[in-house]
C-alpha positions as a Markdown table, in Angstrom:
| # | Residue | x | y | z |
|---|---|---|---|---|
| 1 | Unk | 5.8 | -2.4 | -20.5 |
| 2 | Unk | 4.3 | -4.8 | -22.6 |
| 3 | Unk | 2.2 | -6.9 | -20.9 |
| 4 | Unk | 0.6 | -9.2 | -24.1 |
| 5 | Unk | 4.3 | -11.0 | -24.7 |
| 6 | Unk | 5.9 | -10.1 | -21.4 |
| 7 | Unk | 9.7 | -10.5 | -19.7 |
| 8 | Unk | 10.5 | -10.8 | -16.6 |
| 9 | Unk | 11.7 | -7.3 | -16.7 |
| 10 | Unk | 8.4 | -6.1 | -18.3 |
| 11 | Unk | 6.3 | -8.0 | -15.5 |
| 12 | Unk | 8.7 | -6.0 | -12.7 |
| 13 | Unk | 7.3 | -2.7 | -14.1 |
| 14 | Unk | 4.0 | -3.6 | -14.1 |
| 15 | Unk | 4.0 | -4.8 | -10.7 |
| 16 | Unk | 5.9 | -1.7 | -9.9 |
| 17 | Unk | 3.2 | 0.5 | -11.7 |
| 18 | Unk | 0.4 | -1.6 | -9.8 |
| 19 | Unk | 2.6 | -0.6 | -6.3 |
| 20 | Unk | 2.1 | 3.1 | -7.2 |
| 21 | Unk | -1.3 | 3.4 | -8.5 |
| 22 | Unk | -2.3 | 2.0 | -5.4 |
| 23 | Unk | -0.4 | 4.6 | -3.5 |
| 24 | Unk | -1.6 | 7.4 | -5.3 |
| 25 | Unk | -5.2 | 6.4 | -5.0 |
| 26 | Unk | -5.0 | 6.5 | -1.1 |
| 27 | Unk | -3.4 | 9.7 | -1.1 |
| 28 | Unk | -5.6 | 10.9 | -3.2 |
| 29 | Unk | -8.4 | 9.4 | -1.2 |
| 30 | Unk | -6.8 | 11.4 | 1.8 |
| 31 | Unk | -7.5 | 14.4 | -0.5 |
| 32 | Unk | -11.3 | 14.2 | -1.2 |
| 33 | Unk | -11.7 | 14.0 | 2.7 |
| 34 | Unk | -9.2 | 17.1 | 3.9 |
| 35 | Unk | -11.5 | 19.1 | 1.0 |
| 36 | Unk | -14.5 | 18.2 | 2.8 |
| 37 | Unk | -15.5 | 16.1 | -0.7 |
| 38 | Unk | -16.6 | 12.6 | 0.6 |
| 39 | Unk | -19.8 | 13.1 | -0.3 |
| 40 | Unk | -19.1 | 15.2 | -3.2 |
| 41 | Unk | -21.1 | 12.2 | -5.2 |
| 42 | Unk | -23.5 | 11.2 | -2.6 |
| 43 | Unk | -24.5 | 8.5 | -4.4 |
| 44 | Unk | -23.1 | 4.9 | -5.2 |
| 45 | Unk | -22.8 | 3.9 | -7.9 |
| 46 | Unk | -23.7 | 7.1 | -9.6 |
| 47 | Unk | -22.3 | 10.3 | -9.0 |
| 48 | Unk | -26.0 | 12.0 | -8.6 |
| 49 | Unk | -29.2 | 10.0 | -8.3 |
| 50 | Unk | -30.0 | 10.9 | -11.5 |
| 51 | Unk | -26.0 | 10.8 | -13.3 |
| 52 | Unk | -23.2 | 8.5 | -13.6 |
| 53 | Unk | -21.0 | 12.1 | -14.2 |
| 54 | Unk | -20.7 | 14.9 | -11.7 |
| 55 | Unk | -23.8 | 17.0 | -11.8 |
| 56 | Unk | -25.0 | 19.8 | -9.9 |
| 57 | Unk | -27.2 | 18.5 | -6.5 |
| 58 | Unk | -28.7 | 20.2 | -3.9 |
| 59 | Unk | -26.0 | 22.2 | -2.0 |
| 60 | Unk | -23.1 | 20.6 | -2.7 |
| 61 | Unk | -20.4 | 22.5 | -4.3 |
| 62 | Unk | -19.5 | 21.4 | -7.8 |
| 63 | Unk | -15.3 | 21.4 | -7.0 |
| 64 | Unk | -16.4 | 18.8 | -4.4 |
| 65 | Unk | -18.1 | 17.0 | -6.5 |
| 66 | Unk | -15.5 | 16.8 | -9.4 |
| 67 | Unk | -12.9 | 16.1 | -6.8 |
| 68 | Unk | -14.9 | 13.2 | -5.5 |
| 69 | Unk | -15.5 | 11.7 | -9.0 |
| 70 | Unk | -11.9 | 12.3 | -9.9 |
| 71 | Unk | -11.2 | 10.3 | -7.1 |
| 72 | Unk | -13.9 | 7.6 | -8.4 |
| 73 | Unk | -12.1 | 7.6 | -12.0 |
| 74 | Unk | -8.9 | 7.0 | -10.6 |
| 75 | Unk | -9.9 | 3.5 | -9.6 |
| 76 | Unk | -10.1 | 2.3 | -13.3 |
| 77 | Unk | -6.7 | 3.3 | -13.7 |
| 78 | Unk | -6.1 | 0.9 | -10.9 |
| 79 | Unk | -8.1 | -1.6 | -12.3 |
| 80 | Unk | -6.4 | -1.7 | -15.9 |
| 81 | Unk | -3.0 | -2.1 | -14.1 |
| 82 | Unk | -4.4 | -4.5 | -12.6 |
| 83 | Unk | -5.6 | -6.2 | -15.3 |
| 84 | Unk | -2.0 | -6.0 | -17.2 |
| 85 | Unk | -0.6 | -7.5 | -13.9 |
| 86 | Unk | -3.1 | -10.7 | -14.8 |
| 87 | Unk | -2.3 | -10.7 | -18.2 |
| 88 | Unk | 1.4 | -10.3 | -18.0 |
| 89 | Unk | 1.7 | -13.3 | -15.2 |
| 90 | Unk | -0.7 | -14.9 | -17.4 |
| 91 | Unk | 1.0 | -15.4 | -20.2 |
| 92 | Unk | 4.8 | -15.3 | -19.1 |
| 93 | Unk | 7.1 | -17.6 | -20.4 |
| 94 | Unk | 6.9 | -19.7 | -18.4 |
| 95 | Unk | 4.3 | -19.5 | -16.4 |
| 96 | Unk | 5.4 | -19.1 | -12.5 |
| 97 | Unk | 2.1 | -19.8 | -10.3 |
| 98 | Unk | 3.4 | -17.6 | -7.6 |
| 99 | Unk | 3.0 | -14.6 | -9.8 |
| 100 | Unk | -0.2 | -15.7 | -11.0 |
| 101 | Unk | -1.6 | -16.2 | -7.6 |
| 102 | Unk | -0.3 | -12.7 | -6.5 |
| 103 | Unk | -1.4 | -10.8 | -9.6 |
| 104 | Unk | -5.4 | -12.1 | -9.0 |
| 105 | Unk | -4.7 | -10.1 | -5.9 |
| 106 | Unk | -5.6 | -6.7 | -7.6 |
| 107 | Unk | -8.4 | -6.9 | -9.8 |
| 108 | Unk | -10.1 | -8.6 | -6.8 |
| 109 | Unk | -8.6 | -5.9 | -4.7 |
| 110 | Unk | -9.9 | -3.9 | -6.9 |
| 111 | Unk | -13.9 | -5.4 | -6.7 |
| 112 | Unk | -13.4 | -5.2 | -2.9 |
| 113 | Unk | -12.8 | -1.7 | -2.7 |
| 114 | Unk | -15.2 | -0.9 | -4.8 |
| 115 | Unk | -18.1 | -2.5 | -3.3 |
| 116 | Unk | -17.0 | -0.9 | 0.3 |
| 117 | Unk | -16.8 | 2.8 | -1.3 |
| 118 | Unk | -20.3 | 2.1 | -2.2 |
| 119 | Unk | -20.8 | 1.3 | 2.0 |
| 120 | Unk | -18.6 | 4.3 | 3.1 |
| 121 | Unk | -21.0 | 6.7 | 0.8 |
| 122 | Unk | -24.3 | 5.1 | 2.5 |
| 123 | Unk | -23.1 | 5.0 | 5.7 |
| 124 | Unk | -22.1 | 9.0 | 5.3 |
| 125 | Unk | -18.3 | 8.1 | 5.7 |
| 126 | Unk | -19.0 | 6.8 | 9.4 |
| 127 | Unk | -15.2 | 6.4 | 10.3 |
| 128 | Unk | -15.6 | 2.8 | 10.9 |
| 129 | Unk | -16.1 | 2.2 | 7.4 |
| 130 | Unk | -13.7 | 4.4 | 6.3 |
| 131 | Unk | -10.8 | 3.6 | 8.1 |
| 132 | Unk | -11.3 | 0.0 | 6.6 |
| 133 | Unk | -11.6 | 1.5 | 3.4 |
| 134 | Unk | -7.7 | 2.9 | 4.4 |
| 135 | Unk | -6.7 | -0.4 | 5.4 |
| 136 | Unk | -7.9 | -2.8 | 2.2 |
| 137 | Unk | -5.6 | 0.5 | 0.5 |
| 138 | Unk | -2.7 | -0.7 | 3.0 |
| 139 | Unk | -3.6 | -4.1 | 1.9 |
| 140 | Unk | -3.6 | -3.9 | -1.7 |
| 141 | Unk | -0.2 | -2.3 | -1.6 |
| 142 | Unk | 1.5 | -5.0 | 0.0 |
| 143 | Unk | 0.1 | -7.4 | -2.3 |
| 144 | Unk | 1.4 | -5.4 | -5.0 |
| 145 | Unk | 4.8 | -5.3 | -3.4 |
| 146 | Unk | 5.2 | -8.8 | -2.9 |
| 147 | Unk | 4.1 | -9.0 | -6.8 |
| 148 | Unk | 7.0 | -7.2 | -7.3 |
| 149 | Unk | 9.2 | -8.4 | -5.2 |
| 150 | Unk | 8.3 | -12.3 | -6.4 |
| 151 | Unk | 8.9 | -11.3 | -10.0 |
| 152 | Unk | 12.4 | -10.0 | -8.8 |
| 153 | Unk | 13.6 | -13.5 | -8.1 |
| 154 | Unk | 13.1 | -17.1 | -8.5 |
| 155 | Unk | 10.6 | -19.7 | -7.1 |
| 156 | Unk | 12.8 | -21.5 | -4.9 |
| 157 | Unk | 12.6 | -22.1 | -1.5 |
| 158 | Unk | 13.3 | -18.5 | 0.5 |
| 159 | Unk | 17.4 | -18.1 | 1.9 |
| 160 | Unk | 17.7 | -15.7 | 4.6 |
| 161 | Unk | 21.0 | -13.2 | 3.8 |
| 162 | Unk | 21.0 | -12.1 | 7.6 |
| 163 | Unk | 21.2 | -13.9 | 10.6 |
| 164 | Unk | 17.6 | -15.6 | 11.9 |
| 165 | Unk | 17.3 | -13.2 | 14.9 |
| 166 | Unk | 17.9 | -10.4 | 12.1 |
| 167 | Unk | 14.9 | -11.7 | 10.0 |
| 168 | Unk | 12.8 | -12.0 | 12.8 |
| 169 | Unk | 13.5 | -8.5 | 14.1 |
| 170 | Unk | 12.2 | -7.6 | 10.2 |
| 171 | Unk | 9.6 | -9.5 | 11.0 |
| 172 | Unk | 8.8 | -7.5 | 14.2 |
| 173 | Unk | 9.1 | -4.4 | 12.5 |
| 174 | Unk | 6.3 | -4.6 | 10.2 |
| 175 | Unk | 3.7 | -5.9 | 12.7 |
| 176 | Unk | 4.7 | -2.6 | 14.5 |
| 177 | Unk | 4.8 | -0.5 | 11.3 |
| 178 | Unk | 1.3 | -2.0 | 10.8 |
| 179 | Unk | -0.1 | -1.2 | 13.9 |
| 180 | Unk | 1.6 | 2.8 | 13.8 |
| 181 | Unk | -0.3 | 2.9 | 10.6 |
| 182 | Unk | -3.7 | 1.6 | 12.3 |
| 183 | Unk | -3.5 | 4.0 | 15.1 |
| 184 | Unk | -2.8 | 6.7 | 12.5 |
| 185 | Unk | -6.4 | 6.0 | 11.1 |
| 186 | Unk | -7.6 | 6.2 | 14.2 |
| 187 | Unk | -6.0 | 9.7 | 14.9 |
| 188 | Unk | -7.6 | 10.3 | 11.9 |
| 189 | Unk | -11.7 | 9.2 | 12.6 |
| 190 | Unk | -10.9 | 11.0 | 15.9 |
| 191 | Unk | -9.6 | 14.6 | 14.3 |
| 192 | Unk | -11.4 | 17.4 | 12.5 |
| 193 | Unk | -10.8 | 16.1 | 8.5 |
| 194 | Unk | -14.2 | 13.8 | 8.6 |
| 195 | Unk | -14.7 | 14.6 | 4.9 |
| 196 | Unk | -18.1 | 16.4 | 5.4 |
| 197 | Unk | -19.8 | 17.9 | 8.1 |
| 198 | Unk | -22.4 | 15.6 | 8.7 |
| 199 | Unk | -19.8 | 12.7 | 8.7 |
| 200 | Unk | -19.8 | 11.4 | 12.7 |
| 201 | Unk | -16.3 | 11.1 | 14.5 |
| 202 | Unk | -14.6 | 7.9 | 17.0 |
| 203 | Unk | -15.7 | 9.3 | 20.7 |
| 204 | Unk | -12.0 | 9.4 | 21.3 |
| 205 | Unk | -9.9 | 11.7 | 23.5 |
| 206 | Unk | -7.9 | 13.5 | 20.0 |
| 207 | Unk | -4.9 | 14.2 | 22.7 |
| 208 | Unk | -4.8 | 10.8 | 24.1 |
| 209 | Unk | -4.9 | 8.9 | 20.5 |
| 210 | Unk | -2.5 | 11.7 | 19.0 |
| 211 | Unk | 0.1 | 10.7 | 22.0 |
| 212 | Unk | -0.5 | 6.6 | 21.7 |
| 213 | Unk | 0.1 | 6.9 | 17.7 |
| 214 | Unk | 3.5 | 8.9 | 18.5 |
| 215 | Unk | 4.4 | 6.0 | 21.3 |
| 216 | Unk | 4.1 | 3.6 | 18.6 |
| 217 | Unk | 6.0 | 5.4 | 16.3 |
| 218 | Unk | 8.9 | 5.6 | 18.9 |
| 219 | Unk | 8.6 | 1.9 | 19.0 |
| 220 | Unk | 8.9 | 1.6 | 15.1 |
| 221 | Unk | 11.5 | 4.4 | 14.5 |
| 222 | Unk | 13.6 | 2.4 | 17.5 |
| 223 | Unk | 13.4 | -1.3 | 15.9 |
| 224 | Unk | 14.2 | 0.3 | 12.7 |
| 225 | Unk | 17.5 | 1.7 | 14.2 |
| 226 | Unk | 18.2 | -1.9 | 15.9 |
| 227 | Unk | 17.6 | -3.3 | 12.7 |
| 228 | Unk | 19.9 | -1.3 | 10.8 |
| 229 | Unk | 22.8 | -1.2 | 13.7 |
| 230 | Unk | 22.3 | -5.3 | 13.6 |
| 231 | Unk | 23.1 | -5.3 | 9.5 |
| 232 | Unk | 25.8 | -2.9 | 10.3 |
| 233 | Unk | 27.5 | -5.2 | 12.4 |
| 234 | Unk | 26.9 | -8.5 | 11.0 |
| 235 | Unk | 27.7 | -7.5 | 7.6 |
| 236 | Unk | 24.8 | -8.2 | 5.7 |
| 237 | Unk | 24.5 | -7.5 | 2.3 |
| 238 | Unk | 24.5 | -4.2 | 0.8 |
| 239 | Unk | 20.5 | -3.8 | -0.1 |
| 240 | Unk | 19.2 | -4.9 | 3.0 |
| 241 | Unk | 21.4 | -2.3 | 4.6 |
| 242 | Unk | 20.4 | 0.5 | 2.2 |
| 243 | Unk | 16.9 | -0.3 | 2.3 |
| 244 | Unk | 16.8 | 0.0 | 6.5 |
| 245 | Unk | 18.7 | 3.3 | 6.0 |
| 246 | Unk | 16.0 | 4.7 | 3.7 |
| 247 | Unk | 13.0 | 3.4 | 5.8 |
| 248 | Unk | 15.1 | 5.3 | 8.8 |
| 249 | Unk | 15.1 | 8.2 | 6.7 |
| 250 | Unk | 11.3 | 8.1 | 5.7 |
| 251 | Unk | 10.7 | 7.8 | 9.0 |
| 252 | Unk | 12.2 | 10.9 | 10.6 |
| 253 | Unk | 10.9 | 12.9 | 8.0 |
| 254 | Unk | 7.3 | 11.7 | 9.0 |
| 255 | Unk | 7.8 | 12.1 | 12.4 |
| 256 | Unk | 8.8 | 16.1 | 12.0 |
| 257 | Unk | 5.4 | 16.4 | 9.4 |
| 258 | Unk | 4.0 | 14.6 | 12.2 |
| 259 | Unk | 4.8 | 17.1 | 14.7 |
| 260 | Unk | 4.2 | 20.1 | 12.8 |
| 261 | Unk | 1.0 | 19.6 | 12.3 |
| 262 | Unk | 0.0 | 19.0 | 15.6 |
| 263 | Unk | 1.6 | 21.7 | 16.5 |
| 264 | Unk | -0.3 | 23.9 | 13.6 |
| 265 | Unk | -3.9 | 22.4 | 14.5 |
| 266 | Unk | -3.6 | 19.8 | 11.5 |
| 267 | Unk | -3.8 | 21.8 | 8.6 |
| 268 | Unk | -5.4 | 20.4 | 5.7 |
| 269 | Unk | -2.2 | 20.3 | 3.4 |
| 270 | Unk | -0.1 | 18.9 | 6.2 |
| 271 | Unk | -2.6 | 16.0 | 6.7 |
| 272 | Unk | -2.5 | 15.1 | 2.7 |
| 273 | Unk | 1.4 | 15.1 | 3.0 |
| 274 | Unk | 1.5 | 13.1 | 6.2 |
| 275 | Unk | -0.7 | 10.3 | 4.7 |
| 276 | Unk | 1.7 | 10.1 | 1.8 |
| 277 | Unk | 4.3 | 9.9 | 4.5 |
| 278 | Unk | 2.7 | 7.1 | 6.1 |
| 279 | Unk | 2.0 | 5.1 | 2.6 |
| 280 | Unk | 6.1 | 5.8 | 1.6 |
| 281 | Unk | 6.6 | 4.1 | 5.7 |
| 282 | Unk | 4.6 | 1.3 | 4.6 |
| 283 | Unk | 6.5 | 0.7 | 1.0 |
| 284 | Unk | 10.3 | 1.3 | 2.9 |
| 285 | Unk | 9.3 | -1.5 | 5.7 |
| 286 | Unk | 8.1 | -4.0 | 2.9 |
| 287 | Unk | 11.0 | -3.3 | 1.0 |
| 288 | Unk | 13.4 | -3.8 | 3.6 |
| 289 | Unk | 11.6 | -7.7 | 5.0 |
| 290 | Unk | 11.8 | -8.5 | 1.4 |
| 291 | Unk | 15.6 | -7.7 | 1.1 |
| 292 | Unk | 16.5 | -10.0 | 4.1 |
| 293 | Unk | 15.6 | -13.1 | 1.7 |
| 294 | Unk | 16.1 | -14.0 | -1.6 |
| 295 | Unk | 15.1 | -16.4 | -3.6 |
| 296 | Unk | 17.0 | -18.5 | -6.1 |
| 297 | Unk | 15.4 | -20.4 | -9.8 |
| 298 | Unk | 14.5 | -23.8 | -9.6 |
| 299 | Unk | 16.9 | -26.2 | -10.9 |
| 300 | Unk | 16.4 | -26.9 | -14.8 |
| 301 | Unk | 14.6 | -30.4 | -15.0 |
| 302 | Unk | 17.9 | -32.7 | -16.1 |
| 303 | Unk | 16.4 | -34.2 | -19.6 |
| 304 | Unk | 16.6 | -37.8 | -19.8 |
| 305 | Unk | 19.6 | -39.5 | -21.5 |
| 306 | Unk | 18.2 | -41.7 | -24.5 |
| 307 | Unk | 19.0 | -45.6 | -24.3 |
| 308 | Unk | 21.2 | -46.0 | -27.4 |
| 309 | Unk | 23.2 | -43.0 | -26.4 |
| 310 | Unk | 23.8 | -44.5 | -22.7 |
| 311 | Unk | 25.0 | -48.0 | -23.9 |
């Protein structure tokens, strides 16, 4: 993991580390609104008017608040991996701009998010604002993927493994896991998990959103299955085909979360484990468009012969 005189191995890792720390800091966001805490610090960018820590304030409960700031700490974490990321693609040996270009990604991911969890907090977590907030998260941890996956290979041109129609069905496939996980946020602004109880809601029918967001994930669950019975078929190399059975797997699992809670009047707990389900759907689907290419290294610059030695 060292990130001052990294390896190509060493840079995997921390573009691995910056894929989880991302994940865990939306699931954990997930958590401070299921516990009612998103204006456990109801101030930005101190906790308190009056403190940068968690103090006591008004009527808010203290675990809210601490859950809240806990929450807010969690972001530095993201921001020092972030920071190796730069460092590492930095000063690698040698330098690939791809991984440079991809690494900037999170520290400024990191600004942006910031800056709008100072909006959600002064809006009073209007859903609008924090369903975006859910969706720079969705962002930042495909950037960190692709970090990873770049690192994982070479600079030259992409080679498909699978057949064009095959990548392009990939390609389907995450503009329709995408758009599962944007009508998930908006089950979400639409349900009873606001965050706090003067947080407003979308004016949405919760039955008619709840049914559209399963109707999608039919659609995604469905391509996923065509996907993997087409790599089946054709052959196609071992990853790509382990990688589509695991997203199928994630998937299912999801759905019957998915179901049980709506079936249990979205408890709490449920909600915080379906979120992580959704962010482990959007890892699996990245991981499987990135296996249907690879990459090979650039050719080695041929050194030129001198004169004497070519007379």
């Amino acid at each position: 993991m060292n990130f001052w005189t990294p390896t190509p191995r060493s840079m995997r890792a921390w573009a691995l580390a910056a894929v989880v720390v991302n994940a865990l800091i939306t699931v954990t966001g997930a958590a401070v609104r299921v516990t009612g805490s998103g204006l456990g610090c109801p101030t930005w960018p101190r906790c308190t008017p009056d403190s940068f820590v968690p103090a006591r304030h008004e009527d808010i409960p203290m675990v809210n608040t601490l859950i809240e700031f806990g929450n807010r700490l969690l972001t530095f974490l993201v921001l020092a991996v972030a920071a190796a990321c730069v460092i590492a693609a930095l000063r690698l040996v040698p330098r690939r701009r791809s991984l440079v270009r991809l690494a900037w990604l999170q520290p400024i991911g990191c600004a942006v998010q910031g800056l709008w969890g100072g909006l959600v907090v002064k809006t009073a977590l209007n859903p609008v604002t924090v369903s975006v907030h859910f969706l720079l998260s969705v962002g930042m941890i495909a950037a960190a993927w692709m970090l990873y996956a770049r690192a994982s290979e070479g600079d030259g041109p992409a080679r498909a493994v699978v057949r064009r129609d095959i990548r392009r069905l990939g390609h389907v496939l995450v503009g329709a896991a995408l758009a599962l996980v944007v009508a998930g946020v908006v089950v979400t602004g639409t349900g009873p998990h606001s965050g706090d109880v003067i947080a407003t809601r979308f004016a949405f029918d919760i039955e008619t959103v709840a049914r559209l967001h399963a109707d999608v994930a039919y659609v995604v669950v469905g391509l996923t299955f065509a996907l993997l019975f087409a790599l089946r078929v054709t052959g196609a190399p071992r990853p790509a085909r382990r990688a589509a059975l695991a997203l199928l797997g994630v998937e299912l699992s999801q759905g019957l979360i998915g179901y049980v809670q709506y079936f249990l009047a979205v408890p709490a707990a449920l909600v915080l484990l379906h979120v992580l389900g959704a962010t482990l759907v959007w890892i699996a689907t990245l991981r499987v468009v990135t296996s249907l290419r690879v990459r090979d290294p650039l050719p080695s610059p041929i050194a030129p012969v001198p004169a004497k030695q070519a007379v």
